[in-house]
Tab-separated table of N, CA and C in Angstrom:
chain	number	residue	atom	x	y	z
A	1	UNK	N	0.819	-1.188	0.000
A	1	UNK	CA	0.000	0.000	0.000
A	1	UNK	C	0.862	1.250	0.000
A	2	UNK	N	0.182	2.378	0.116
A	2	UNK	CA	0.907	3.650	0.119
A	2	UNK	C	0.551	4.499	1.333
A	3	UNK	N	-0.063	3.890	2.349
A	3	UNK	CA	-0.412	4.617	3.572
A	3	UNK	C	0.780	4.792	4.481
A	4	UNK	N	0.521	5.334	5.667
A	4	UNK	CA	1.602	5.640	6.593
A	4	UNK	C	2.288	4.413	7.179
A	5	UNK	N	1.758	3.225	6.994
A	5	UNK	CA	2.424	2.028	7.493
A	5	UNK	C	3.278	1.364	6.419
A	6	UNK	N	3.492	2.037	5.308
A	6	UNK	CA	4.248	1.453	4.208
A	6	UNK	C	5.629	2.072	4.073
A	7	UNK	N	6.386	1.591	3.123
A	7	UNK	CA	7.707	2.143	2.851
A	7	UNK	C	7.624	3.558	2.299
A	8	UNK	N	6.472	3.956	1.779
A	8	UNK	CA	6.302	5.331	1.315
A	8	UNK	C	6.529	6.313	2.457
A	9	UNK	N	6.080	5.955	3.632
A	9	UNK	CA	6.275	6.811	4.793
A	9	UNK	C	7.757	6.974	5.101
A	10	UNK	N	8.515	5.890	5.010
A	10	UNK	CA	9.952	5.952	5.242
A	10	UNK	C	10.611	6.909	4.246
A	11	UNK	N	10.142	6.897	3.033
A	11	UNK	CA	10.693	7.762	1.988
A	11	UNK	C	10.458	9.240	2.282
A	12	UNK	N	9.339	9.576	2.906
A	12	UNK	CA	8.978	10.987	3.074
A	12	UNK	C	9.163	11.529	4.487
A	13	UNK	N	9.690	10.741	5.402
A	13	UNK	CA	9.888	11.224	6.770
A	13	UNK	C	10.815	12.440	6.782
A	14	UNK	N	10.437	13.510	7.475
A	14	UNK	CA	11.274	14.712	7.528
A	14	UNK	C	12.315	14.606	8.653
A	15	UNK	N	13.211	13.626	8.555
A	15	UNK	CA	14.220	13.373	9.582
A	15	UNK	C	15.581	13.160	8.921
A	16	UNK	N	16.634	13.232	9.737
A	16	UNK	CA	17.990	12.979	9.245
A	16	UNK	C	18.451	11.559	9.521
A	17	UNK	N	17.864	10.905	10.547
A	17	UNK	CA	18.267	9.563	10.962
A	17	UNK	C	17.067	8.635	11.032
A	18	UNK	N	17.298	7.382	10.672
A	18	UNK	CA	16.302	6.320	10.826
A	18	UNK	C	16.880	5.320	11.822
A	19	UNK	N	16.206	5.112	12.940
A	19	UNK	CA	16.652	4.124	13.923
A	19	UNK	C	15.935	2.815	13.620
A	20	UNK	N	16.730	1.768	13.429
A	20	UNK	CA	16.181	0.457	13.093
A	20	UNK	C	15.875	-0.288	14.381
A	21	UNK	N	14.639	-0.668	14.549
A	21	UNK	CA	14.166	-1.307	15.772
A	21	UNK	C	14.929	-2.583	16.073
A	22	UNK	N	15.169	-2.809	17.345
A	22	UNK	CA	15.878	-3.991	17.817
A	22	UNK	C	15.220	-5.298	17.420
A	23	UNK	N	13.928	-5.279	17.132
A	23	UNK	CA	13.241	-6.500	16.701
A	23	UNK	C	13.853	-7.043	15.406
A	24	UNK	N	14.431	-6.162	14.568
A	24	UNK	CA	15.084	-6.595	13.334
A	24	UNK	C	16.555	-6.907	13.555
A	25	UNK	N	17.122	-6.461	14.680
A	25	UNK	CA	18.555	-6.556	14.914
A	25	UNK	C	18.930	-7.760	15.781
A	26	UNK	N	18.109	-8.095	16.754
A	26	UNK	CA	18.453	-9.152	17.717
A	26	UNK	C	18.822	-10.481	17.065
A	27	UNK	N	18.157	-10.863	15.988
A	27	UNK	CA	18.432	-12.131	15.310
A	27	UNK	C	19.046	-11.916	13.930
A	28	UNK	N	19.584	-10.745	13.702
A	28	UNK	CA	20.091	-10.386	12.379
A	28	UNK	C	21.108	-11.384	11.839
A	29	UNK	N	22.028	-11.836	12.679
A	29	UNK	CA	23.098	-12.722	12.231
A	29	UNK	C	22.591	-14.094	11.774
A	30	UNK	N	21.385	-14.481	12.197
A	30	UNK	CA	20.883	-15.819	11.872
A	30	UNK	C	19.575	-15.841	11.089
A	31	UNK	N	18.952	-14.692	10.890
A	31	UNK	CA	17.638	-14.649	10.246
A	31	UNK	C	17.698	-13.931	8.902
A	32	UNK	N	17.599	-14.667	7.792
A	32	UNK	CA	17.661	-14.056	6.467
A	32	UNK	C	16.562	-13.008	6.233
A	33	UNK	N	15.389	-13.192	6.829
A	33	UNK	CA	14.309	-12.214	6.662
A	33	UNK	C	14.690	-10.886	7.321
A	34	UNK	N	15.273	-10.935	8.526
A	34	UNK	CA	15.726	-9.707	9.184
A	34	UNK	C	16.822	-9.037	8.359
A	35	UNK	N	17.715	-9.831	7.781
A	35	UNK	CA	18.776	-9.270	6.946
A	35	UNK	C	18.188	-8.539	5.742
A	36	UNK	N	17.189	-9.126	5.119
A	36	UNK	CA	16.552	-8.493	3.969
A	36	UNK	C	15.855	-7.195	4.371
A	37	UNK	N	15.182	-7.213	5.516
A	37	UNK	CA	14.486	-6.006	5.983
A	37	UNK	C	15.474	-4.882	6.281
A	38	UNK	N	16.544	-5.202	6.989
A	38	UNK	CA	17.539	-4.185	7.347
A	38	UNK	C	18.224	-3.656	6.090
A	39	UNK	N	18.528	-4.532	5.155
A	39	UNK	CA	19.127	-4.107	3.887
A	39	UNK	C	18.192	-3.132	3.167
A	40	UNK	N	16.910	-3.454	3.106
A	40	UNK	CA	15.942	-2.589	2.428
A	40	UNK	C	15.827	-1.235	3.131
A	41	UNK	N	15.752	-1.246	4.448
A	41	UNK	CA	15.663	0.003	5.203
A	41	UNK	C	16.897	0.858	4.932
A	42	UNK	N	18.080	0.242	4.966
A	42	UNK	CA	19.323	0.985	4.729
A	42	UNK	C	19.355	1.578	3.328
A	43	UNK	N	18.970	0.792	2.338
A	43	UNK	CA	18.999	1.285	0.961
A	43	UNK	C	18.040	2.448	0.757
A	44	UNK	N	16.849	2.350	1.316
A	44	UNK	CA	15.881	3.441	1.191
A	44	UNK	C	16.369	4.671	1.952
A	45	UNK	N	16.861	4.463	3.157
A	45	UNK	CA	17.351	5.588	3.956
A	45	UNK	C	18.472	6.322	3.233
A	46	UNK	N	19.433	5.594	2.730
A	46	UNK	CA	20.560	6.242	2.054
A	46	UNK	C	20.134	6.894	0.745
A	47	UNK	N	19.199	6.292	0.032
A	47	UNK	CA	18.705	6.881	-1.214
A	47	UNK	C	17.971	8.199	-0.976
A	48	UNK	N	17.480	8.370	0.246
A	48	UNK	CA	16.756	9.604	0.588
A	48	UNK	C	17.582	10.498	1.508
A	49	UNK	N	18.901	10.293	1.513
A	49	UNK	CA	19.857	11.125	2.261
A	49	UNK	C	19.633	11.087	3.774
A	50	UNK	N	19.237	9.931	4.267
A	50	UNK	CA	19.091	9.738	5.709
A	50	UNK	C	20.164	8.764	6.182
A	51	UNK	N	20.567	8.899	7.429
A	51	UNK	CA	21.543	7.984	8.023
A	51	UNK	C	20.795	6.954	8.866
A	52	UNK	N	21.436	5.822	9.136
A	52	UNK	CA	20.785	4.725	9.853
A	52	UNK	C	21.499	4.420	11.163
A	53	UNK	N	20.697	4.036	12.167
A	53	UNK	CA	21.204	3.621	13.476
A	53	UNK	C	20.501	2.318	13.843
A	54	UNK	N	21.275	1.297	14.161
A	54	UNK	CA	20.707	0.012	14.601
A	54	UNK	C	20.804	-0.080	16.114
A	55	UNK	N	19.703	-0.483	16.754
A	55	UNK	CA	19.724	-0.657	18.203
A	55	UNK	C	19.759	-2.144	18.548
A	56	UNK	N	20.057	-2.454	19.816
A	56	UNK	CA	20.078	-3.827	20.344
A	56	UNK	C	21.202	-4.689	19.758
A	57	UNK	N	22.328	-4.072	19.425
A	57	UNK	CA	23.459	-4.845	18.911
A	57	UNK	C	24.075	-5.605	20.083
A	58	UNK	N	23.996	-6.926	20.026
A	58	UNK	CA	24.414	-7.731	21.160
A	58	UNK	C	25.680	-8.541	20.967
A	59	UNK	N	26.232	-8.579	19.743
A	59	UNK	CA	27.434	-9.377	19.533
A	59	UNK	C	28.200	-8.899	18.308
A	60	UNK	N	29.416	-9.401	18.204
A	60	UNK	CA	30.313	-8.999	17.124
A	60	UNK	C	29.772	-9.405	15.745
A	61	UNK	N	29.198	-10.596	15.636
A	61	UNK	CA	28.675	-11.052	14.349
A	61	UNK	C	27.623	-10.095	13.808
A	62	UNK	N	26.772	-9.607	14.692
A	62	UNK	CA	25.744	-8.650	14.280
A	62	UNK	C	26.388	-7.346	13.846
A	63	UNK	N	27.363	-6.868	14.594
A	63	UNK	CA	28.048	-5.624	14.249
A	63	UNK	C	28.719	-5.737	12.880
A	64	UNK	N	29.386	-6.845	12.626
A	64	UNK	CA	30.051	-7.032	11.338
A	64	UNK	C	29.047	-7.089	10.194
A	65	UNK	N	27.906	-7.720	10.417
A	65	UNK	CA	26.865	-7.771	9.398
A	65	UNK	C	26.290	-6.384	9.139
A	66	UNK	N	26.132	-5.584	10.189
A	66	UNK	CA	25.653	-4.213	10.010
A	66	UNK	C	26.608	-3.415	9.125
A	67	UNK	N	27.895	-3.638	9.284
A	67	UNK	CA	28.879	-2.957	8.430
A	67	UNK	C	28.690	-3.387	6.969
A	68	UNK	N	28.489	-4.684	6.747
A	68	UNK	CA	28.259	-5.181	5.389
A	68	UNK	C	26.996	-4.586	4.783
A	69	UNK	N	25.980	-4.377	5.616
A	69	UNK	CA	24.707	-3.825	5.155
A	69	UNK	C	24.737	-2.307	5.057
A	70	UNK	N	25.889	-1.705	5.378
A	70	UNK	CA	26.105	-0.259	5.282
A	70	UNK	C	25.250	0.559	6.254
A	71	UNK	N	25.061	0.016	7.461
A	71	UNK	CA	24.393	0.760	8.526
A	71	UNK	C	25.415	1.741	9.089
A	72	UNK	N	24.983	2.969	9.331
A	72	UNK	CA	25.910	4.035	9.726
A	72	UNK	C	26.343	3.984	11.182
A	73	UNK	N	25.431	3.667	12.089
A	73	UNK	CA	25.756	3.688	13.515
A	73	UNK	C	25.011	2.559	14.217
A	74	UNK	N	25.527	2.210	15.404
A	74	UNK	CA	24.918	1.119	16.164
A	74	UNK	C	25.009	1.419	17.648
A	75	UNK	N	24.102	0.809	18.399
A	75	UNK	CA	24.132	0.892	19.854
A	75	UNK	C	23.584	-0.408	20.414
A	76	UNK	N	23.917	-0.699	21.651
A	76	UNK	CA	23.439	-1.919	22.280
A	76	UNK	C	24.430	-2.431	23.297
A	77	UNK	N	24.104	-3.523	23.956
A	77	UNK	CA	24.936	-4.006	25.063
A	77	UNK	C	26.339	-4.405	24.620
A	78	UNK	N	26.526	-4.734	23.339
A	78	UNK	CA	27.857	-5.113	22.860
A	78	UNK	C	28.786	-3.903	22.757
A	79	UNK	N	28.220	-2.723	22.465
A	79	UNK	CA	29.068	-1.546	22.239
A	79	UNK	C	28.720	-0.325	23.067
A	80	UNK	N	27.561	-0.289	23.690
A	80	UNK	CA	27.180	0.867	24.493
A	80	UNK	C	26.378	1.872	23.681
A	81	UNK	N	26.630	3.167	23.925
A	81	UNK	CA	25.902	4.238	23.244
A	81	UNK	C	26.201	4.218	21.746
A	82	UNK	N	25.340	4.862	20.964
A	82	UNK	CA	25.481	4.866	19.509
A	82	UNK	C	26.855	5.350	19.069
A	83	UNK	N	27.453	4.581	18.147
A	83	UNK	CA	28.759	4.898	17.584
A	83	UNK	C	28.761	4.494	16.111
A	84	UNK	N	29.648	5.091	15.343
A	84	UNK	CA	29.745	4.784	13.921
A	84	UNK	C	30.162	3.332	13.718
A	85	UNK	N	29.461	2.612	12.865
A	85	UNK	CA	29.742	1.202	12.628
A	85	UNK	C	31.130	0.974	12.022
A	86	UNK	N	31.549	1.693	10.977
A	86	UNK	CA	32.883	1.405	10.427
A	86	UNK	C	33.991	1.525	11.468
A	87	UNK	N	33.934	2.499	12.324
A	87	UNK	CA	34.937	2.678	13.371
A	87	UNK	C	34.905	1.498	14.330
A	88	UNK	N	33.732	1.067	14.722
A	88	UNK	CA	33.603	-0.037	15.663
A	88	UNK	C	34.151	-1.334	15.080
A	89	UNK	N	33.859	-1.610	13.834
A	89	UNK	CA	34.335	-2.840	13.214
A	89	UNK	C	35.853	-2.815	13.121
A	90	UNK	N	36.417	-1.675	12.749
A	90	UNK	CA	37.866	-1.556	12.667
A	90	UNK	C	38.506	-1.777	14.032
A	91	UNK	N	37.971	-1.130	15.061
A	91	UNK	CA	38.526	-1.264	16.406
A	91	UNK	C	38.412	-2.696	16.922
A	92	UNK	N	37.348	-3.398	16.555
A	92	UNK	CA	37.144	-4.766	17.036
A	92	UNK	C	38.116	-5.751	16.392
A	93	UNK	N	38.678	-5.387	15.225
A	93	UNK	CA	39.579	-6.303	14.541
A	93	UNK	C	41.044	-6.015	14.835
A	94	UNK	N	41.341	-4.914	15.498
A	94	UNK	CA	42.740	-4.565	15.806
A	94	UNK	C	43.246	-5.371	16.966
C-alpha cells in the first residue's frame, strides 16, 4: 500500500536519521528475513539522504553484518551508546 504504514512513509519522513528497531537486529546474524528487511531500510534511507542507526546490537557477528549492510551507527549491550559502525568494526579487529 501507500499509507503511513508502508515504505512510502519511510521515503517521506522529515528526519535525518532512521533508527532500526531492535526487533530486526536481535536475530540479524541468523535470520535471512531480518537481513533483507535491514538491507531494504538501509537502501531506502541512504537513497533519501538519511543515516541509519541500529539498536540492540548484542554481539560482534551482528556488528560485522551491520557494516556489510552499510548501517551508519549502532548501539546496544555489545558496544554501548550509539557509535559509527565502520569505526567499531575496525577497532574490534585490531
